[in-house]
Amino acid sequence: MGMGAMRASRGGVALIAAALAACGGREAPASTRANGSAALVGAAGGAPRHALRVCADPNNLPFSDSLGRGFENRIAELLARDLGDTVRYTWWAQRRGFVRNTLGAHRCDVIIGIDEGNEQVLTSSPYYRSTYVFVTRRHGGPRLTSFDDPRLRTLRVGLHVIGDDYNALPPGVAMARRGLVNGVRGYSIYGDYAQPNPPARLIEAVARGDVDVAVAWGPLAGYFARRSPVPLVVLPVTTPEAVPGVPFTYGIALGVRHGDAARLARLGAILRRRRSAVRAILRSYGVPLVDSEPARAASRSGAE
């Protein structure tokens, strides 16, 4: 998810065992898709001399995909145009090991969406802030904004989970803290990588009526709610924190390797200069933008 979700959404996800063999040790072009449960991966060799080498997930809309349809793809293109470069992708499923096997292995040079202050990388100032949201059906669904709403005790609530851990992400922590466990249904943030955009199953569950409400990372929820055949409502979580130190609002930044400060400075300057264009891209994807108090950085996707 993007890496926040979600990313993070930014979110999402997959097994990667067959990846290197699938690519034959070369970078995968942007038109290449993930096959089954394996994300295609490229090595650094053979990249064009003037290329912005981006680490990305090929199956993780609205953040990125191998056809270049995500908002992180569009931001990468904007950066590359201003640099006079082309974009070259290294594809890897955005789950645990993503940073280590892409940026850390020098297969690529920049992650377009990562939590502000993530210690694995050197991050820019956040180029957007977003929040977790409640998603319900427009017709007949409850309107929720707080985890202290008493209606949550009687509703079926869908949450993203990592493995069997319902407390790994802020919404699960908030529900458990309040003893709201009976109606919770977990949806894997990794999901079935053979299917498009696995984290979207949570939003689809609201549309189908499998759950009464979902709590999801805003960029993911905003994008898929707009595309739902059943009208959905997306409302930001107003509860400040799941527990002290675990917020619902996060800043998302660019990430580069430690020691690559010159590259980060160049890219950060473009983001500041093109702020209006970047925000227009984000709004076009339905990303809920938060402009108020600074977010505290924390991981939401387990993509370390």
PDB file of C-alpha atoms in Angstrom:
ATOM      1  CA  MET A   1       0.000   0.000   0.000  1.00  0.00           C
ATOM      2  CA  GLY A   2       2.250   2.156  -0.951  1.00  0.00           C
ATOM      3  CA  MET A   3       3.969   1.111   2.008  1.00  0.00           C
ATOM      4  CA  GLY A   4       1.838   2.498   4.590  1.00  0.00           C
ATOM      5  CA  ALA A   5      -1.285   0.754   4.300  1.00  0.00           C
ATOM      6  CA  MET A   6      -1.147   0.391   3.882  1.00  0.00           C
ATOM      7  CA  ARG A   7       0.242   0.808   2.377  1.00  0.00           C
ATOM      8  CA  ALA A   8      -0.301   1.051   3.590  1.00  0.00           C
ATOM      9  CA  SER A   9      -1.754   0.651   2.005  1.00  0.00           C
ATOM     10  CA  ARG A  10      -0.033   2.824  -0.206  1.00  0.00           C
ATOM     11  CA  GLY A  11      -0.657  -1.955   1.826  1.00  0.00           C
ATOM     12  CA  GLY A  12      -0.219  -5.122  -0.204  1.00  0.00           C
ATOM     13  CA  VAL A  13       1.805  -8.168  -0.992  1.00  0.00           C
ATOM     14  CA  ALA A  14       2.854 -11.547  -1.973  1.00  0.00           C
ATOM     15  CA  LEU A  15       5.074 -14.554  -2.031  1.00  0.00           C
ATOM     16  CA  ILE A  16       8.300 -13.851  -3.915  1.00  0.00           C
ATOM     17  CA  ALA A  17      10.157 -17.134  -4.106  1.00  0.00           C
ATOM     18  CA  ALA A  18      10.031 -17.516  -7.907  1.00  0.00           C
ATOM     19  CA  ALA A  19      10.703 -13.878  -8.685  1.00  0.00           C
ATOM     20  CA  LEU A  20      14.399 -13.848  -9.552  1.00  0.00           C
ATOM     21  CA  ALA A  21      14.088 -16.843 -11.832  1.00  0.00           C
ATOM     22  CA  ALA A  22      11.112 -15.252 -13.587  1.00  0.00           C
ATOM     23  CA  CYS A  23      13.100 -12.129 -14.437  1.00  0.00           C
ATOM     24  CA  GLY A  24      16.292 -13.852 -15.433  1.00  0.00           C
ATOM     25  CA  GLY A  25      18.329 -11.331 -13.442  1.00  0.00           C
ATOM     26  CA  ARG A  26      17.173  -8.274 -15.407  1.00  0.00           C
ATOM     27  CA  GLU A  27      14.939  -5.351 -14.552  1.00  0.00           C
ATOM     28  CA  ALA A  28      11.328  -5.915 -15.459  1.00  0.00           C
ATOM     29  CA  PRO A  29       9.782  -3.320 -17.796  1.00  0.00           C
ATOM     30  CA  ALA A  30       6.727  -1.447 -16.545  1.00  0.00           C
ATOM     31  CA  SER A  31       4.452  -3.543 -18.761  1.00  0.00           C
ATOM     32  CA  THR A  32       5.380  -6.808 -16.997  1.00  0.00           C
ATOM     33  CA  ARG A  33       2.795  -8.325 -14.654  1.00  0.00           C
ATOM     34  CA  ALA A  34       3.203 -10.440 -11.563  1.00  0.00           C
ATOM     35  CA  ASN A  35       2.548 -14.097 -12.252  1.00  0.00           C
ATOM     36  CA  GLY A  36       0.508 -16.034  -9.705  1.00  0.00           C
ATOM     37  CA  SER A  37       1.892 -15.490  -6.228  1.00  0.00           C
ATOM     38  CA  ALA A  38       5.325 -14.285  -7.355  1.00  0.00           C
ATOM     39  CA  ALA A  39       6.157 -10.648  -7.985  1.00  0.00           C
ATOM     40  CA  LEU A  40       8.621 -10.029 -10.804  1.00  0.00           C
ATOM     41  CA  VAL A  41      11.881  -8.484  -9.707  1.00  0.00           C
ATOM     42  CA  GLY A  42      14.730  -6.878 -11.651  1.00  0.00           C
ATOM     43  CA  ALA A  43      18.375  -6.446 -10.804  1.00  0.00           C
ATOM     44  CA  ALA A  44      20.256  -3.193 -11.219  1.00  0.00           C
ATOM     45  CA  GLY A  45      22.295  -4.293 -14.236  1.00  0.00           C
ATOM     46  CA  GLY A  46      21.227  -3.082 -17.657  1.00  0.00           C
ATOM     47  CA  ALA A  47      19.309  -0.007 -16.516  1.00  0.00           C
ATOM     48  CA  PRO A  48      19.482   3.052 -18.796  1.00  0.00           C
ATOM     49  CA  ARG A  49      22.122   5.561 -17.784  1.00  0.00           C
ATOM     50  CA  HIS A  50      19.564   8.314 -17.161  1.00  0.00           C
ATOM     51  CA  ALA A  51      16.823   6.516 -15.277  1.00  0.00           C
ATOM     52  CA  LEU A  52      14.927   7.103 -12.085  1.00  0.00           C
ATOM     53  CA  ARG A  53      15.101   3.592 -10.647  1.00  0.00           C
ATOM     54  CA  VAL A  54      11.956   3.032  -8.598  1.00  0.00           C
ATOM     55  CA  CYS A  55      11.181   0.175  -6.184  1.00  0.00           C
ATOM     56  CA  ALA A  56       7.471  -0.675  -6.501  1.00  0.00           C
ATOM     57  CA  ASP A  57       4.798  -3.329  -6.136  1.00  0.00           C
ATOM     58  CA  PRO A  58       3.351  -4.504  -9.483  1.00  0.00           C
ATOM     59  CA  ASN A  59      -0.060  -5.393  -8.023  1.00  0.00           C
ATOM     60  CA  ASN A  60      -1.042  -2.801  -5.452  1.00  0.00           C
ATOM     61  CA  LEU A  61      -3.487  -0.203  -6.744  1.00  0.00           C
ATOM     62  CA  PRO A  62      -4.112   2.609  -6.036  1.00  0.00           C
ATOM     63  CA  PHE A  63      -0.417   2.937  -5.189  1.00  0.00           C
ATOM     64  CA  SER A  64       1.305   1.162  -8.074  1.00  0.00           C
ATOM     65  CA  ASP A  65       0.951  -1.576 -10.617  1.00  0.00           C
ATOM     66  CA  SER A  66       2.930  -2.954 -13.533  1.00  0.00           C
ATOM     67  CA  LEU A  67       0.810  -1.020 -16.055  1.00  0.00           C
ATOM     68  CA  GLY A  68       1.650   2.301 -14.417  1.00  0.00           C
ATOM     69  CA  ARG A  69      -1.899   3.024 -13.275  1.00  0.00           C
ATOM     70  CA  GLY A  70      -1.200   3.927  -9.621  1.00  0.00           C
ATOM     71  CA  PHE A  71      -0.709   7.377  -8.175  1.00  0.00           C
ATOM     72  CA  GLU A  72       2.828   6.474  -7.123  1.00  0.00           C
ATOM     73  CA  ASN A  73       3.516   5.572 -10.767  1.00  0.00           C
ATOM     74  CA  ARG A  74       2.259   8.979 -11.824  1.00  0.00           C
ATOM     75  CA  ILE A  75       4.359  10.745  -9.200  1.00  0.00           C
ATOM     76  CA  ALA A  76       7.414   8.774 -10.352  1.00  0.00           C
ATOM     77  CA  GLU A  77       6.756   9.941 -13.914  1.00  0.00           C
ATOM     78  CA  LEU A  78       6.457  13.548 -12.740  1.00  0.00           C
ATOM     79  CA  LEU A  79       9.783  13.307 -10.929  1.00  0.00           C
ATOM     80  CA  ALA A  80      11.488  11.684 -13.898  1.00  0.00           C
ATOM     81  CA  ARG A  81      10.239  14.340 -16.328  1.00  0.00           C
ATOM     82  CA  ASP A  82      11.628  17.113 -14.160  1.00  0.00           C
ATOM     83  CA  LEU A  83      14.955  15.291 -13.956  1.00  0.00           C
ATOM     84  CA  GLY A  84      15.022  14.627 -17.698  1.00  0.00           C
ATOM     85  CA  ASP A  85      15.066  10.895 -16.966  1.00  0.00           C
ATOM     86  CA  THR A  86      12.921   7.861 -17.703  1.00  0.00           C
ATOM     87  CA  VAL A  87      11.374   5.633 -15.025  1.00  0.00           C
ATOM     88  CA  ARG A  88      12.761   2.146 -14.552  1.00  0.00           C
ATOM     89  CA  TYR A  89      11.029  -0.196 -12.102  1.00  0.00           C
ATOM     90  CA  THR A  90      12.194  -3.002  -9.900  1.00  0.00           C
ATOM     91  CA  TRP A  91       9.090  -4.965  -8.963  1.00  0.00           C
ATOM     92  CA  TRP A  92       8.747  -6.632  -5.599  1.00  0.00           C
ATOM     93  CA  ALA A  93       5.656  -7.433  -3.541  1.00  0.00           C
ATOM     94  CA  GLN A  94       5.275  -4.895  -0.774  1.00  0.00           C
ATOM     95  CA  ARG A  95       5.388  -7.028   2.308  1.00  0.00           C
ATOM     96  CA  ARG A  96       8.059  -7.928   4.843  1.00  0.00           C
ATOM     97  CA  GLY A  97      11.446  -7.832   3.170  1.00  0.00           C
ATOM     98  CA  PHE A  98      10.476  -5.249   0.547  1.00  0.00           C
ATOM     99  CA  VAL A  99      13.027  -2.596   1.550  1.00  0.00           C
ATOM    100  CA  ARG A 100      15.788  -5.118   2.163  1.00  0.00           C
ATOM    101  CA  ASN A 101      15.359  -6.843  -1.188  1.00  0.00           C
ATOM    102  CA  THR A 102      14.945  -3.729  -3.334  1.00  0.00           C
ATOM    103  CA  LEU A 103      16.531  -0.543  -2.033  1.00  0.00           C
ATOM    104  CA  GLY A 104      18.800  -2.393   0.361  1.00  0.00           C
ATOM    105  CA  ALA A 105      20.038  -4.677  -2.419  1.00  0.00           C
ATOM    106  CA  HIS A 106      20.766  -1.685  -4.721  1.00  0.00           C
ATOM    107  CA  ARG A 107      18.282  -2.938  -7.305  1.00  0.00           C
ATOM    108  CA  CYS A 108      16.626   0.484  -7.299  1.00  0.00           C
ATOM    109  CA  ASP A 109      17.133   3.903  -5.760  1.00  0.00           C
ATOM    110  CA  VAL A 110      13.840   5.347  -4.508  1.00  0.00           C
ATOM    111  CA  ILE A 111      10.588   4.232  -2.899  1.00  0.00           C
ATOM    112  CA  ILE A 112       7.781   6.628  -3.819  1.00  0.00           C
ATOM    113  CA  GLY A 113       5.620   5.971  -0.759  1.00  0.00           C
ATOM    114  CA  ILE A 114       6.978   5.071   2.681  1.00  0.00           C
ATOM    115  CA  ASP A 115       6.207   6.140   6.230  1.00  0.00           C
ATOM    116  CA  GLU A 116       7.798   9.410   7.279  1.00  0.00           C
ATOM    117  CA  GLY A 117      10.815   8.702   9.458  1.00  0.00           C
ATOM    118  CA  ASN A 118      11.016   4.988   8.615  1.00  0.00           C
ATOM    119  CA  GLU A 119      14.356   3.974  10.113  1.00  0.00           C
ATOM    120  CA  GLN A 120      15.236   1.563   7.309  1.00  0.00           C
ATOM    121  CA  VAL A 121      15.666   4.415   4.837  1.00  0.00           C
ATOM    122  CA  LEU A 122      16.381   8.122   4.552  1.00  0.00           C
ATOM    123  CA  THR A 123      13.028   9.844   4.081  1.00  0.00           C
ATOM    124  CA  SER A 124      11.970  13.190   2.687  1.00  0.00           C
ATOM    125  CA  SER A 125       9.495  15.480   4.340  1.00  0.00           C
ATOM    126  CA  PRO A 126       6.048  13.945   3.796  1.00  0.00           C
ATOM    127  CA  TYR A 127       4.483  14.905   0.486  1.00  0.00           C
ATOM    128  CA  TYR A 128       1.053  13.962   1.787  1.00  0.00           C
ATOM    129  CA  ARG A 129      -0.674  12.949   4.990  1.00  0.00           C
ATOM    130  CA  SER A 130      -3.654  10.660   5.130  1.00  0.00           C
ATOM    131  CA  THR A 131      -5.689   8.804   7.694  1.00  0.00           C
ATOM    132  CA  TYR A 132      -7.623   5.646   8.361  1.00  0.00           C
ATOM    133  CA  VAL A 133     -11.306   5.828   7.446  1.00  0.00           C
ATOM    134  CA  PHE A 134     -14.629   4.133   8.088  1.00  0.00           C
ATOM    135  CA  VAL A 135     -16.322   2.725   4.969  1.00  0.00           C
ATOM    136  CA  THR A 136     -20.055   1.956   4.907  1.00  0.00           C
ATOM    137  CA  ARG A 137     -22.789   1.574   2.322  1.00  0.00           C
ATOM    138  CA  ARG A 138     -24.394   4.865   1.340  1.00  0.00           C
ATOM    139  CA  HIS A 139     -27.907   3.444   1.498  1.00  0.00           C
ATOM    140  CA  GLY A 140     -28.750   1.995   4.901  1.00  0.00           C
ATOM    141  CA  GLY A 141     -25.224   1.931   6.283  1.00  0.00           C
ATOM    142  CA  PRO A 142     -24.278   3.625   9.578  1.00  0.00           C
ATOM    143  CA  ARG A 143     -22.284   6.859   9.490  1.00  0.00           C
ATOM    144  CA  LEU A 144     -19.300   6.321  11.769  1.00  0.00           C
ATOM    145  CA  THR A 145     -16.307   8.497  12.595  1.00  0.00           C
ATOM    146  CA  SER A 146     -15.234   7.361  16.083  1.00  0.00           C
ATOM    147  CA  PHE A 147     -14.173   4.112  17.705  1.00  0.00           C
ATOM    148  CA  ASP A 148     -16.165   5.247  20.741  1.00  0.00           C
ATOM    149  CA  ASP A 149     -19.441   5.055  18.812  1.00  0.00           C
ATOM    150  CA  PRO A 150     -21.607   2.542  20.742  1.00  0.00           C
ATOM    151  CA  ARG A 151     -23.000   1.118  17.505  1.00  0.00           C
ATOM    152  CA  LEU A 152     -19.695  -0.660  16.917  1.00  0.00           C
ATOM    153  CA  ARG A 153     -20.704  -3.163  19.603  1.00  0.00           C
ATOM    154  CA  THR A 154     -23.467  -4.564  17.403  1.00  0.00           C
ATOM    155  CA  LEU A 155     -21.967  -4.207  13.919  1.00  0.00           C
ATOM    156  CA  ARG A 156     -19.881  -6.561  11.802  1.00  0.00           C
ATOM    157  CA  VAL A 157     -16.582  -4.706  11.418  1.00  0.00           C
ATOM    158  CA  GLY A 158     -14.033  -5.632   8.754  1.00  0.00           C
ATOM    159  CA  LEU A 159     -10.345  -4.905   9.389  1.00  0.00           C
ATOM    160  CA  HIS A 160      -7.087  -5.592   7.612  1.00  0.00           C
ATOM    161  CA  VAL A 161      -4.894  -8.022   9.521  1.00  0.00           C
ATOM    162  CA  ILE A 162      -1.342  -9.308   9.142  1.00  0.00           C
ATOM    163  CA  GLY A 163      -1.359 -13.081   9.465  1.00  0.00           C
ATOM    164  CA  ASP A 164      -3.443 -14.025  12.484  1.00  0.00           C
ATOM    165  CA  ASP A 165      -2.581 -10.841  14.370  1.00  0.00           C
ATOM    166  CA  TYR A 166      -5.669  -8.647  14.695  1.00  0.00           C
ATOM    167  CA  ASN A 167      -3.679  -6.141  16.758  1.00  0.00           C
ATOM    168  CA  ALA A 168      -0.914  -5.472  14.206  1.00  0.00           C
ATOM    169  CA  LEU A 169      -2.556  -2.394  12.665  1.00  0.00           C
ATOM    170  CA  PRO A 170      -4.137   0.651  14.376  1.00  0.00           C
ATOM    171  CA  PRO A 171      -7.829  -0.248  13.797  1.00  0.00           C
ATOM    172  CA  GLY A 172      -7.370  -3.670  15.391  1.00  0.00           C
ATOM    173  CA  VAL A 173      -5.557  -2.107  18.332  1.00  0.00           C
ATOM    174  CA  ALA A 174      -8.398   0.385  18.808  1.00  0.00           C
ATOM    175  CA  MET A 175     -11.073  -2.313  18.681  1.00  0.00           C
ATOM    176  CA  ALA A 176      -9.253  -4.582  21.116  1.00  0.00           C
ATOM    177  CA  ARG A 177      -8.612  -1.723  23.551  1.00  0.00           C
ATOM    178  CA  ARG A 178     -12.363  -1.127  23.720  1.00  0.00           C
ATOM    179  CA  GLY A 179     -13.301  -4.797  23.963  1.00  0.00           C
ATOM    180  CA  LEU A 180     -14.969  -4.674  20.546  1.00  0.00           C
ATOM    181  CA  VAL A 181     -13.939  -8.127  19.382  1.00  0.00           C
ATOM    182  CA  ASN A 182     -17.100 -10.165  18.856  1.00  0.00           C
ATOM    183  CA  GLY A 183     -18.113  -8.630  15.547  1.00  0.00           C
ATOM    184  CA  VAL A 184     -14.631  -8.218  14.053  1.00  0.00           C
ATOM    185  CA  ARG A 185     -13.796  -9.992  10.806  1.00  0.00           C
ATOM    186  CA  GLY A 186     -10.216 -10.002   9.569  1.00  0.00           C
ATOM    187  CA  TYR A 187      -9.149  -9.635   5.938  1.00  0.00           C
ATOM    188  CA  SER A 188      -5.527 -10.331   5.135  1.00  0.00           C
ATOM    189  CA  ILE A 189      -3.665  -7.265   3.931  1.00  0.00           C
ATOM    190  CA  TYR A 190      -1.522  -9.672   1.892  1.00  0.00           C
ATOM    191  CA  GLY A 191      -4.453 -11.582   0.442  1.00  0.00           C
ATOM    192  CA  ASP A 192      -4.301 -13.780  -2.658  1.00  0.00           C
ATOM    193  CA  TYR A 193      -1.635 -12.246  -4.877  1.00  0.00           C
ATOM    194  CA  ALA A 194      -2.940 -14.178  -7.879  1.00  0.00           C
ATOM    195  CA  GLN A 195      -5.873 -11.754  -7.794  1.00  0.00           C
ATOM    196  CA  PRO A 196      -5.675  -8.031  -8.646  1.00  0.00           C
ATOM    197  CA  ASN A 197      -4.976  -5.682  -5.731  1.00  0.00           C
ATOM    198  CA  PRO A 198      -5.491  -8.113  -2.824  1.00  0.00           C
ATOM    199  CA  PRO A 199      -6.167  -5.490  -0.085  1.00  0.00           C
ATOM    200  CA  ALA A 200      -9.257  -4.330  -1.991  1.00  0.00           C
ATOM    201  CA  ARG A 201     -11.179  -7.405  -0.775  1.00  0.00           C
ATOM    202  CA  LEU A 202     -11.960  -5.541   2.453  1.00  0.00           C
ATOM    203  CA  ILE A 203     -13.722  -2.712   0.615  1.00  0.00           C
ATOM    204  CA  GLU A 204     -15.548  -5.205  -1.598  1.00  0.00           C
ATOM    205  CA  ALA A 205     -16.830  -6.939   1.551  1.00  0.00           C
ATOM    206  CA  VAL A 206     -18.686  -3.744   2.511  1.00  0.00           C
ATOM    207  CA  ALA A 207     -20.274  -3.505  -0.932  1.00  0.00           C
ATOM    208  CA  ARG A 208     -21.373  -7.156  -0.783  1.00  0.00           C
ATOM    209  CA  GLY A 209     -22.843  -6.743   2.693  1.00  0.00           C
ATOM    210  CA  ASP A 210     -20.456  -9.253   4.260  1.00  0.00           C
ATOM    211  CA  VAL A 211     -19.606  -6.598   6.863  1.00  0.00           C
ATOM    212  CA  ASP A 212     -21.497  -3.497   7.984  1.00  0.00           C
ATOM    213  CA  VAL A 213     -18.412  -1.295   8.137  1.00  0.00           C
ATOM    214  CA  ALA A 214     -14.733  -1.521   7.237  1.00  0.00           C
ATOM    215  CA  VAL A 215     -11.855   0.440   8.719  1.00  0.00           C
ATOM    216  CA  ALA A 216      -9.075   0.862   6.164  1.00  0.00           C
ATOM    217  CA  TRP A 217      -6.133   3.058   5.183  1.00  0.00           C
ATOM    218  CA  GLY A 218      -7.588   6.126   3.465  1.00  0.00           C
ATOM    219  CA  PRO A 219      -5.877   6.019   0.042  1.00  0.00           C
ATOM    220  CA  LEU A 220      -6.914   2.397  -0.499  1.00  0.00           C
ATOM    221  CA  ALA A 221     -10.462   2.964   0.735  1.00  0.00           C
ATOM    222  CA  GLY A 222     -10.999   6.208  -1.181  1.00  0.00           C
ATOM    223  CA  TYR A 223      -9.874   4.700  -4.478  1.00  0.00           C
ATOM    224  CA  PHE A 224     -11.900   1.492  -4.361  1.00  0.00           C
ATOM    225  CA  ALA A 225     -14.976   3.106  -2.816  1.00  0.00           C
ATOM    226  CA  ARG A 226     -15.167   5.413  -5.846  1.00  0.00           C
ATOM    227  CA  ARG A 227     -15.127   2.381  -8.126  1.00  0.00           C
ATOM    228  CA  SER A 228     -17.597   0.277  -6.187  1.00  0.00           C
ATOM    229  CA  PRO A 229     -20.798  -0.731  -8.049  1.00  0.00           C
ATOM    230  CA  VAL A 230     -22.579  -0.212  -4.723  1.00  0.00           C
ATOM    231  CA  PRO A 231     -22.349   3.422  -3.499  1.00  0.00           C
ATOM    232  CA  LEU A 232     -20.134   3.698  -0.440  1.00  0.00           C
ATOM    233  CA  VAL A 233     -19.390   6.423   2.083  1.00  0.00           C
ATOM    234  CA  VAL A 234     -15.852   7.104   3.321  1.00  0.00           C
ATOM    235  CA  LEU A 235     -15.458   9.095   6.550  1.00  0.00           C
ATOM    236  CA  PRO A 236     -12.135   9.844   8.294  1.00  0.00           C
ATOM    237  CA  VAL A 237     -11.504   8.374  11.726  1.00  0.00           C
ATOM    238  CA  THR A 238     -11.738  11.225  14.233  1.00  0.00           C
ATOM    239  CA  THR A 239     -10.391   9.220  17.191  1.00  0.00           C
ATOM    240  CA  PRO A 240      -6.904  10.723  17.699  1.00  0.00           C
ATOM    241  CA  GLU A 241      -5.053   7.509  18.564  1.00  0.00           C
ATOM    242  CA  ALA A 242      -5.740   3.793  18.763  1.00  0.00           C
ATOM    243  CA  VAL A 243      -3.721   3.830  21.999  1.00  0.00           C
ATOM    244  CA  PRO A 244      -1.159   6.408  23.124  1.00  0.00           C
ATOM    245  CA  GLY A 245       1.588   6.505  20.518  1.00  0.00           C
ATOM    246  CA  VAL A 246      -0.398   4.698  17.804  1.00  0.00           C
ATOM    247  CA  PRO A 247      -2.125   7.346  15.652  1.00  0.00           C
ATOM    248  CA  PHE A 248      -4.500   6.975  12.739  1.00  0.00           C
ATOM    249  CA  THR A 249      -2.932   9.743  10.635  1.00  0.00           C
ATOM    250  CA  TYR A 250       0.441   9.283   8.958  1.00  0.00           C
ATOM    251  CA  GLY A 251       2.817  11.248   6.780  1.00  0.00           C
ATOM    252  CA  ILE A 252       3.983   9.559   3.585  1.00  0.00           C
ATOM    253  CA  ALA A 253       7.351  10.420   2.081  1.00  0.00           C
ATOM    254  CA  LEU A 254       9.953   9.364  -0.469  1.00  0.00           C
ATOM    255  CA  GLY A 255      12.635   6.964   0.729  1.00  0.00           C
ATOM    256  CA  VAL A 256      16.217   6.439  -0.443  1.00  0.00           C
ATOM    257  CA  ARG A 257      19.195   4.548   0.976  1.00  0.00           C
ATOM    258  CA  HIS A 258      20.973   6.001   3.961  1.00  0.00           C
ATOM    259  CA  GLY A 259      23.835   8.116   2.676  1.00  0.00           C
ATOM    260  CA  ASP A 260      21.996   9.066  -0.528  1.00  0.00           C
ATOM    261  CA  ALA A 261      21.110  12.536   0.737  1.00  0.00           C
ATOM    262  CA  ALA A 262      21.966  14.316  -2.532  1.00  0.00           C
ATOM    263  CA  ARG A 263      19.423  12.269  -4.470  1.00  0.00           C
ATOM    264  CA  LEU A 264      16.797  12.850  -1.804  1.00  0.00           C
ATOM    265  CA  ALA A 265      17.453  16.596  -1.886  1.00  0.00           C
ATOM    266  CA  ARG A 266      16.916  16.708  -5.663  1.00  0.00           C
ATOM    267  CA  LEU A 267      13.705  14.715  -5.479  1.00  0.00           C
ATOM    268  CA  GLY A 268      12.433  16.641  -2.471  1.00  0.00           C
ATOM    269  CA  ALA A 269      12.975  19.934  -4.265  1.00  0.00           C
ATOM    270  CA  ILE A 270      10.859  18.707  -7.191  1.00  0.00           C
ATOM    271  CA  LEU A 271       8.076  17.606  -4.855  1.00  0.00           C
ATOM    272  CA  ARG A 272       8.021  21.013  -3.204  1.00  0.00           C
ATOM    273  CA  ARG A 273       8.043  22.831  -6.540  1.00  0.00           C
ATOM    274  CA  ARG A 274       5.354  20.572  -8.006  1.00  0.00           C
ATOM    275  CA  ARG A 275       3.229  20.353  -4.860  1.00  0.00           C
ATOM    276  CA  SER A 276       0.035  21.443  -6.613  1.00  0.00           C
ATOM    277  CA  ALA A 277       0.473  18.840  -9.345  1.00  0.00           C
ATOM    278  CA  VAL A 278       1.171  16.103  -6.790  1.00  0.00           C
ATOM    279  CA  ARG A 279      -1.910  16.991  -4.772  1.00  0.00           C
ATOM    280  CA  ALA A 280      -4.012  17.027  -7.928  1.00  0.00           C
ATOM    281  CA  ILE A 281      -2.852  13.484  -8.655  1.00  0.00           C
ATOM    282  CA  LEU A 282      -3.707  12.366  -5.126  1.00  0.00           C
ATOM    283  CA  ARG A 283      -7.169  13.945  -5.236  1.00  0.00           C
ATOM    284  CA  SER A 284      -7.904  12.312  -8.584  1.00  0.00           C
ATOM    285  CA  TYR A 285      -7.391   8.936  -6.892  1.00  0.00           C
ATOM    286  CA  GLY A 286      -9.692   9.759  -3.973  1.00  0.00           C
ATOM    287  CA  VAL A 287      -6.891  10.000  -1.391  1.00  0.00           C
ATOM    288  CA  PRO A 288      -8.196  11.628   1.827  1.00  0.00           C
ATOM    289  CA  LEU A 289      -5.681  14.376   2.554  1.00  0.00           C
ATOM    290  CA  VAL A 290      -5.012  15.610   6.087  1.00  0.00           C
ATOM    291  CA  ASP A 291      -3.373  19.021   6.418  1.00  0.00           C
ATOM    292  CA  SER A 292      -3.585  19.624  10.149  1.00  0.00           C
ATOM    293  CA  GLU A 293      -1.422  18.292  12.964  1.00  0.00           C
ATOM    294  CA  PRO A 294       1.771  16.400  12.084  1.00  0.00           C
ATOM    295  CA  ALA A 295       1.559  12.647  12.055  1.00  0.00           C
ATOM    296  CA  ARG A 296       3.793  10.360  14.030  1.00  0.00           C
ATOM    297  CA  ALA A 297       5.509   7.776  11.873  1.00  0.00           C
ATOM    298  CA  ALA A 298       4.719   4.114  12.373  1.00  0.00           C
ATOM    299  CA  SER A 299       4.482   1.061  10.177  1.00  0.00           C
ATOM    300  CA  ARG A 300       1.054  -0.055   8.964  1.00  0.00           C
ATOM    301  CA  SER A 301       1.790  -2.688   6.380  1.00  0.00           C
ATOM    302  CA  GLY A 302       4.501  -4.869   7.905  1.00  0.00           C
ATOM    303  CA  ALA A 303       6.544  -4.224   4.741  1.00  0.00           C
ATOM    304  CA  GLU A 304       9.965  -3.984   6.316  1.00  0.00           C
TER     305      GLU A 304
END
